[in-house]
Amino acid sequence: MEPSDVGMHESILSRPLDPIEKLILHLTDSDNRCPKSDNQIQAIMFLVSEVLPEFFGDRLRFEPDGKWPHSQMVDDRLRSLREEGVIDVSSCSLTDVGKAISEPAVPEEPLGWVVDSIMSLVMDVSEDELFLIICCDHPEYRHDSDEWARVSVNRRNLAEAMLCRHVVSAARAAELAGVTEQQFFDDLHERGVRWRCP
């Protein structure tokens, strides 16, 4: 894309992007490792806000919404970016306009490292695995949740699957399984499950 084209695309937006919009652009600025749904973006933003609350201050408020943490502000920003032609209407991918203005959206450290680490985790797990992680760290998402009742029955298998893929540590897997480390390791040993790095 020629520099003049970039200027043309930037001029389409009649306002500067706010920090939350810039972060959303950063999340969606990847062909292979970007979130595939609004729920994944919400989850990433939620987890980032838990690690670095000072970045967001009191601007983001997440509430349980069915299965996922939900922020109305994130929802509003996603809608605006779609309406302005920055993010594709049917997906979470950047349009040509979005690609043209995404470079200035790269977050500074330590935010960039935290965002990329959390995004990597979210992209490496299934929806049920991600929901298990969120519910174990934030029990308020378990209350009155049919999804938690369903997922919790299978939590040992989910934790084991993440351990075997080396997504989480052994201690973390035991925590997610809801048992002591010794119980978890004994169960793996009895069933002949191999999980250690070769």
PDB file of C-alpha atoms in Angstrom:
ATOM      1  CA  MET A   1       0.000   0.000   0.000  1.00  0.00           C
ATOM      2  CA  GLU A   2       1.414   3.404  -0.988  1.00  0.00           C
ATOM      3  CA  PRO A   3       1.928   6.068   1.738  1.00  0.00           C
ATOM      4  CA  SER A   4      -0.721   8.234   0.077  1.00  0.00           C
ATOM      5  CA  ASP A   5      -3.178   5.346   0.409  1.00  0.00           C
ATOM      6  CA  VAL A   6      -2.464   5.112   4.120  1.00  0.00           C
ATOM      7  CA  GLY A   7      -3.193   8.794   4.560  1.00  0.00           C
ATOM      8  CA  MET A   8      -6.418   8.399   2.601  1.00  0.00           C
ATOM      9  CA  HIS A   9      -7.567   5.515   4.817  1.00  0.00           C
ATOM     10  CA  GLU A  10      -6.651   7.344   8.031  1.00  0.00           C
ATOM     11  CA  SER A  11      -8.648  10.334   6.916  1.00  0.00           C
ATOM     12  CA  ILE A  12     -11.750   8.154   6.743  1.00  0.00           C
ATOM     13  CA  LEU A  13     -11.816   8.148  10.550  1.00  0.00           C
ATOM     14  CA  SER A  14     -12.782  11.619  11.663  1.00  0.00           C
ATOM     15  CA  ARG A  15     -11.566  11.015  15.208  1.00  0.00           C
ATOM     16  CA  PRO A  16      -8.566   9.555  17.004  1.00  0.00           C
ATOM     17  CA  LEU A  17      -8.770   5.990  18.231  1.00  0.00           C
ATOM     18  CA  ASP A  18      -9.081   5.578  21.977  1.00  0.00           C
ATOM     19  CA  PRO A  19      -6.807   3.126  23.878  1.00  0.00           C
ATOM     20  CA  ILE A  20      -9.429   0.373  23.910  1.00  0.00           C
ATOM     21  CA  GLU A  21      -9.958   0.636  20.144  1.00  0.00           C
ATOM     22  CA  LYS A  22      -6.198   0.581  19.583  1.00  0.00           C
ATOM     23  CA  LEU A  23      -5.954  -2.578  21.651  1.00  0.00           C
ATOM     24  CA  ILE A  24      -8.776  -4.195  19.668  1.00  0.00           C
ATOM     25  CA  LEU A  25      -6.943  -3.301  16.448  1.00  0.00           C
ATOM     26  CA  HIS A  26      -3.785  -4.900  17.801  1.00  0.00           C
ATOM     27  CA  LEU A  27      -5.706  -8.075  18.659  1.00  0.00           C
ATOM     28  CA  THR A  28      -7.197  -8.340  15.188  1.00  0.00           C
ATOM     29  CA  ASP A  29      -3.975  -7.460  13.318  1.00  0.00           C
ATOM     30  CA  SER A  30      -2.822 -11.003  12.586  1.00  0.00           C
ATOM     31  CA  ASP A  31      -3.725 -13.406   9.827  1.00  0.00           C
ATOM     32  CA  ASN A  32      -3.316 -16.643  11.760  1.00  0.00           C
ATOM     33  CA  ARG A  33      -3.345 -15.867  15.478  1.00  0.00           C
ATOM     34  CA  CYS A  34      -6.108 -13.321  15.838  1.00  0.00           C
ATOM     35  CA  PRO A  35      -9.350 -13.906  17.750  1.00  0.00           C
ATOM     36  CA  LYS A  36     -12.095 -15.474  15.687  1.00  0.00           C
ATOM     37  CA  SER A  37     -15.078 -14.180  17.659  1.00  0.00           C
ATOM     38  CA  ASP A  38     -16.282 -11.274  19.760  1.00  0.00           C
ATOM     39  CA  ASN A  39     -16.354 -13.640  22.745  1.00  0.00           C
ATOM     40  CA  GLN A  40     -12.631 -14.290  22.397  1.00  0.00           C
ATOM     41  CA  ILE A  41     -11.936 -10.552  22.205  1.00  0.00           C
ATOM     42  CA  GLN A  42     -14.068  -9.990  25.303  1.00  0.00           C
ATOM     43  CA  ALA A  43     -12.200 -12.770  27.141  1.00  0.00           C
ATOM     44  CA  ILE A  44      -8.790 -11.373  26.175  1.00  0.00           C
ATOM     45  CA  MET A  45      -9.753  -7.857  27.226  1.00  0.00           C
ATOM     46  CA  PHE A  46     -11.118  -9.214  30.505  1.00  0.00           C
ATOM     47  CA  LEU A  47      -7.954 -11.171  31.290  1.00  0.00           C
ATOM     48  CA  VAL A  48      -5.736  -8.214  30.358  1.00  0.00           C
ATOM     49  CA  SER A  49      -7.787  -5.929  32.602  1.00  0.00           C
ATOM     50  CA  GLU A  50      -7.263  -8.369  35.479  1.00  0.00           C
ATOM     51  CA  VAL A  51      -3.476  -8.421  34.986  1.00  0.00           C
ATOM     52  CA  LEU A  52      -3.065  -4.685  34.288  1.00  0.00           C
ATOM     53  CA  PRO A  53      -6.046  -2.912  35.859  1.00  0.00           C
ATOM     54  CA  GLU A  54      -4.140   0.382  35.874  1.00  0.00           C
ATOM     55  CA  PHE A  55      -4.197   0.475  32.068  1.00  0.00           C
ATOM     56  CA  PHE A  56      -7.991   0.585  31.913  1.00  0.00           C
ATOM     57  CA  GLY A  57      -8.759   2.340  35.190  1.00  0.00           C
ATOM     58  CA  ASP A  58     -12.517   2.260  35.735  1.00  0.00           C
ATOM     59  CA  ARG A  59     -13.373   2.420  32.017  1.00  0.00           C
ATOM     60  CA  LEU A  60     -14.048  -1.288  31.604  1.00  0.00           C
ATOM     61  CA  ARG A  61     -16.617  -3.157  33.622  1.00  0.00           C
ATOM     62  CA  PHE A  62     -17.166  -6.818  32.948  1.00  0.00           C
ATOM     63  CA  GLU A  63     -20.299  -8.685  33.933  1.00  0.00           C
ATOM     64  CA  PRO A  64     -21.175 -12.363  33.560  1.00  0.00           C
ATOM     65  CA  ASP A  65     -23.136 -12.759  30.341  1.00  0.00           C
ATOM     66  CA  GLY A  66     -24.111 -16.352  29.803  1.00  0.00           C
ATOM     67  CA  LYS A  67     -20.773 -18.052  29.387  1.00  0.00           C
ATOM     68  CA  TRP A  68     -18.374 -15.136  29.024  1.00  0.00           C
ATOM     69  CA  PRO A  69     -17.262 -11.956  30.765  1.00  0.00           C
ATOM     70  CA  HIS A  70     -18.878  -9.117  28.880  1.00  0.00           C
ATOM     71  CA  SER A  71     -18.099  -5.419  28.757  1.00  0.00           C
ATOM     72  CA  GLN A  72     -20.603  -3.126  27.113  1.00  0.00           C
ATOM     73  CA  MET A  73     -17.774  -0.721  26.308  1.00  0.00           C
ATOM     74  CA  VAL A  74     -15.834  -3.401  24.389  1.00  0.00           C
ATOM     75  CA  ASP A  75     -19.050  -4.327  22.591  1.00  0.00           C
ATOM     76  CA  ASP A  76     -19.670  -0.685  21.678  1.00  0.00           C
ATOM     77  CA  ARG A  77     -16.110  -0.213  20.410  1.00  0.00           C
ATOM     78  CA  LEU A  78     -16.326  -3.345  18.246  1.00  0.00           C
ATOM     79  CA  ARG A  79     -19.619  -2.115  16.797  1.00  0.00           C
ATOM     80  CA  SER A  80     -18.161   1.324  16.028  1.00  0.00           C
ATOM     81  CA  LEU A  81     -15.085  -0.121  14.346  1.00  0.00           C
ATOM     82  CA  ARG A  82     -17.294  -2.295  12.165  1.00  0.00           C
ATOM     83  CA  GLU A  83     -19.596   0.577  11.274  1.00  0.00           C
ATOM     84  CA  GLU A  84     -16.579   2.684  10.316  1.00  0.00           C
ATOM     85  CA  GLY A  85     -15.228  -0.061   8.072  1.00  0.00           C
ATOM     86  CA  VAL A  86     -12.154  -0.883  10.180  1.00  0.00           C
ATOM     87  CA  ILE A  87     -13.143  -4.442  11.144  1.00  0.00           C
ATOM     88  CA  ASP A  88     -15.034  -6.776   8.831  1.00  0.00           C
ATOM     89  CA  VAL A  89     -18.737  -6.939   9.659  1.00  0.00           C
ATOM     90  CA  SER A  90     -18.918 -10.736   9.603  1.00  0.00           C
ATOM     91  CA  SER A  91     -15.669 -11.480  11.437  1.00  0.00           C
ATOM     92  CA  CYS A  92     -12.957 -10.097  13.677  1.00  0.00           C
ATOM     93  CA  SER A  93     -10.510  -9.519  10.837  1.00  0.00           C
ATOM     94  CA  LEU A  94      -9.218  -6.132   9.733  1.00  0.00           C
ATOM     95  CA  THR A  95     -10.395  -4.582   6.506  1.00  0.00           C
ATOM     96  CA  ASP A  96      -7.941  -2.751   4.237  1.00  0.00           C
ATOM     97  CA  VAL A  97      -8.790   0.428   6.159  1.00  0.00           C
ATOM     98  CA  GLY A  98      -8.052  -1.339   9.436  1.00  0.00           C
ATOM     99  CA  LYS A  99      -4.730  -2.678   8.156  1.00  0.00           C
ATOM    100  CA  ALA A 100      -3.745   0.803   7.047  1.00  0.00           C
ATOM    101  CA  ILE A 101      -4.239   2.290  10.506  1.00  0.00           C
ATOM    102  CA  SER A 102      -3.223  -0.682  12.662  1.00  0.00           C
ATOM    103  CA  GLU A 103       0.512  -0.012  12.913  1.00  0.00           C
ATOM    104  CA  PRO A 104       0.196   2.890  15.386  1.00  0.00           C
ATOM    105  CA  ALA A 105      -2.026   0.621  17.518  1.00  0.00           C
ATOM    106  CA  VAL A 106       0.864  -1.583  18.711  1.00  0.00           C
ATOM    107  CA  PRO A 107       0.796  -1.272  22.520  1.00  0.00           C
ATOM    108  CA  GLU A 108       3.858  -0.259  24.508  1.00  0.00           C
ATOM    109  CA  GLU A 109       5.444  -2.548  27.078  1.00  0.00           C
ATOM    110  CA  PRO A 110       4.519  -4.090  29.420  1.00  0.00           C
ATOM    111  CA  LEU A 111       1.012  -3.984  27.924  1.00  0.00           C
ATOM    112  CA  GLY A 112       2.140  -5.446  24.604  1.00  0.00           C
ATOM    113  CA  TRP A 113       3.790  -8.459  26.213  1.00  0.00           C
ATOM    114  CA  VAL A 114       0.801  -9.116  28.496  1.00  0.00           C
ATOM    115  CA  VAL A 115      -1.697  -8.819  25.627  1.00  0.00           C
ATOM    116  CA  ASP A 116       0.314 -11.105  23.343  1.00  0.00           C
ATOM    117  CA  SER A 117       0.785 -13.712  26.105  1.00  0.00           C
ATOM    118  CA  ILE A 118      -2.913 -13.761  26.942  1.00  0.00           C
ATOM    119  CA  MET A 119      -3.909 -13.817  23.279  1.00  0.00           C
ATOM    120  CA  SER A 120      -1.580 -16.780  22.739  1.00  0.00           C
ATOM    121  CA  LEU A 121      -3.231 -18.640  25.621  1.00  0.00           C
ATOM    122  CA  VAL A 122      -6.743 -17.888  24.364  1.00  0.00           C
ATOM    123  CA  MET A 123      -5.853 -19.046  20.856  1.00  0.00           C
ATOM    124  CA  ASP A 124      -4.353 -22.297  22.206  1.00  0.00           C
ATOM    125  CA  VAL A 125      -7.398 -23.477  24.153  1.00  0.00           C
ATOM    126  CA  SER A 126     -10.939 -24.519  23.333  1.00  0.00           C
ATOM    127  CA  GLU A 127     -13.946 -22.500  24.475  1.00  0.00           C
ATOM    128  CA  ASP A 128     -14.615 -24.958  27.307  1.00  0.00           C
ATOM    129  CA  GLU A 129     -10.975 -24.842  28.402  1.00  0.00           C
ATOM    130  CA  LEU A 130     -11.017 -21.042  28.383  1.00  0.00           C
ATOM    131  CA  PHE A 131     -14.262 -21.005  30.355  1.00  0.00           C
ATOM    132  CA  LEU A 132     -12.716 -23.381  32.907  1.00  0.00           C
ATOM    133  CA  ILE A 133      -9.699 -21.094  33.325  1.00  0.00           C
ATOM    134  CA  ILE A 134     -11.915 -18.030  33.806  1.00  0.00           C
ATOM    135  CA  CYS A 135     -14.224 -19.770  36.273  1.00  0.00           C
ATOM    136  CA  CYS A 136     -11.381 -21.183  38.347  1.00  0.00           C
ATOM    137  CA  ASP A 137      -9.725 -17.773  38.669  1.00  0.00           C
ATOM    138  CA  HIS A 138     -12.998 -15.840  38.956  1.00  0.00           C
ATOM    139  CA  PRO A 139     -15.602 -17.942  40.781  1.00  0.00           C
ATOM    140  CA  GLU A 140     -18.275 -15.272  40.306  1.00  0.00           C
ATOM    141  CA  TYR A 141     -18.700 -16.600  36.767  1.00  0.00           C
ATOM    142  CA  ARG A 142     -19.835 -19.955  38.135  1.00  0.00           C
ATOM    143  CA  HIS A 143     -22.944 -18.711  39.923  1.00  0.00           C
ATOM    144  CA  ASP A 144     -26.226 -19.725  38.340  1.00  0.00           C
ATOM    145  CA  SER A 145     -24.362 -20.946  35.273  1.00  0.00           C
ATOM    146  CA  ASP A 146     -25.641 -23.940  33.353  1.00  0.00           C
ATOM    147  CA  GLU A 147     -22.383 -23.783  31.398  1.00  0.00           C
ATOM    148  CA  TRP A 148     -20.341 -24.224  34.567  1.00  0.00           C
ATOM    149  CA  ALA A 149     -22.467 -27.205  35.587  1.00  0.00           C
ATOM    150  CA  ARG A 150     -21.717 -28.771  32.200  1.00  0.00           C
ATOM    151  CA  VAL A 151     -18.012 -27.896  32.027  1.00  0.00           C
ATOM    152  CA  SER A 152     -17.194 -28.709  35.649  1.00  0.00           C
ATOM    153  CA  VAL A 153     -18.190 -32.362  35.139  1.00  0.00           C
ATOM    154  CA  ASN A 154     -15.390 -32.598  32.588  1.00  0.00           C
ATOM    155  CA  ARG A 155     -12.812 -30.361  34.260  1.00  0.00           C
ATOM    156  CA  ARG A 156     -10.238 -33.103  34.911  1.00  0.00           C
ATOM    157  CA  ASN A 157     -10.240 -34.109  31.254  1.00  0.00           C
ATOM    158  CA  LEU A 158      -9.994 -30.488  30.140  1.00  0.00           C
ATOM    159  CA  ALA A 159      -7.099 -29.824  32.520  1.00  0.00           C
ATOM    160  CA  GLU A 160      -5.354 -33.002  31.407  1.00  0.00           C
ATOM    161  CA  ALA A 161      -5.722 -32.062  27.741  1.00  0.00           C
ATOM    162  CA  MET A 162      -4.157 -28.636  28.360  1.00  0.00           C
ATOM    163  CA  LEU A 163      -1.305 -30.234  30.319  1.00  0.00           C
ATOM    164  CA  CYS A 164      -0.598 -32.787  27.581  1.00  0.00           C
ATOM    165  CA  ARG A 165      -0.437 -29.958  25.013  1.00  0.00           C
ATOM    166  CA  HIS A 166       1.899 -28.051  27.375  1.00  0.00           C
ATOM    167  CA  VAL A 167      -0.496 -25.109  27.531  1.00  0.00           C
ATOM    168  CA  VAL A 168      -0.437 -25.092  31.346  1.00  0.00           C
ATOM    169  CA  SER A 169       1.980 -26.350  33.985  1.00  0.00           C
ATOM    170  CA  ALA A 170       1.330 -29.501  36.008  1.00  0.00           C
ATOM    171  CA  ALA A 171       0.513 -27.485  39.133  1.00  0.00           C
ATOM    172  CA  ARG A 172      -1.876 -25.280  37.175  1.00  0.00           C
ATOM    173  CA  ALA A 173      -3.543 -28.320  35.591  1.00  0.00           C
ATOM    174  CA  ALA A 174      -4.195 -29.805  39.041  1.00  0.00           C
ATOM    175  CA  GLU A 175      -5.698 -26.492  40.160  1.00  0.00           C
ATOM    176  CA  LEU A 176      -7.963 -26.398  37.101  1.00  0.00           C
ATOM    177  CA  ALA A 177      -8.948 -30.028  37.711  1.00  0.00           C
ATOM    178  CA  GLY A 178     -10.039 -29.097  41.239  1.00  0.00           C
ATOM    179  CA  VAL A 179      -7.864 -31.668  43.006  1.00  0.00           C
ATOM    180  CA  THR A 180      -4.539 -31.705  44.819  1.00  0.00           C
ATOM    181  CA  GLU A 181      -1.373 -32.067  42.785  1.00  0.00           C
ATOM    182  CA  GLN A 182      -0.744 -35.507  44.273  1.00  0.00           C
ATOM    183  CA  GLN A 183      -4.250 -36.717  43.377  1.00  0.00           C
ATOM    184  CA  PHE A 184      -3.868 -35.381  39.874  1.00  0.00           C
ATOM    185  CA  PHE A 185      -0.444 -36.963  39.337  1.00  0.00           C
ATOM    186  CA  ASP A 186      -1.573 -40.281  40.826  1.00  0.00           C
ATOM    187  CA  ASP A 187      -4.548 -40.347  38.450  1.00  0.00           C
ATOM    188  CA  LEU A 188      -2.308 -39.616  35.445  1.00  0.00           C
ATOM    189  CA  HIS A 189       0.119 -42.329  36.523  1.00  0.00           C
ATOM    190  CA  GLU A 190      -2.610 -44.932  37.062  1.00  0.00           C
ATOM    191  CA  ARG A 191      -3.990 -44.320  33.584  1.00  0.00           C
ATOM    192  CA  GLY A 192      -0.540 -44.235  31.964  1.00  0.00           C
ATOM    193  CA  VAL A 193      -0.927 -40.668  30.710  1.00  0.00           C
ATOM    194  CA  ARG A 194       2.361 -39.205  29.518  1.00  0.00           C
ATOM    195  CA  TRP A 195       2.624 -35.472  29.777  1.00  0.00           C
ATOM    196  CA  ARG A 196       6.208 -34.530  30.514  1.00  0.00           C
ATOM    197  CA  CYS A 197       8.259 -32.808  27.842  1.00  0.00           C
ATOM    198  CA  PRO A 198      10.424 -35.326  25.938  1.00  0.00           C
TER     199      PRO A 198
END
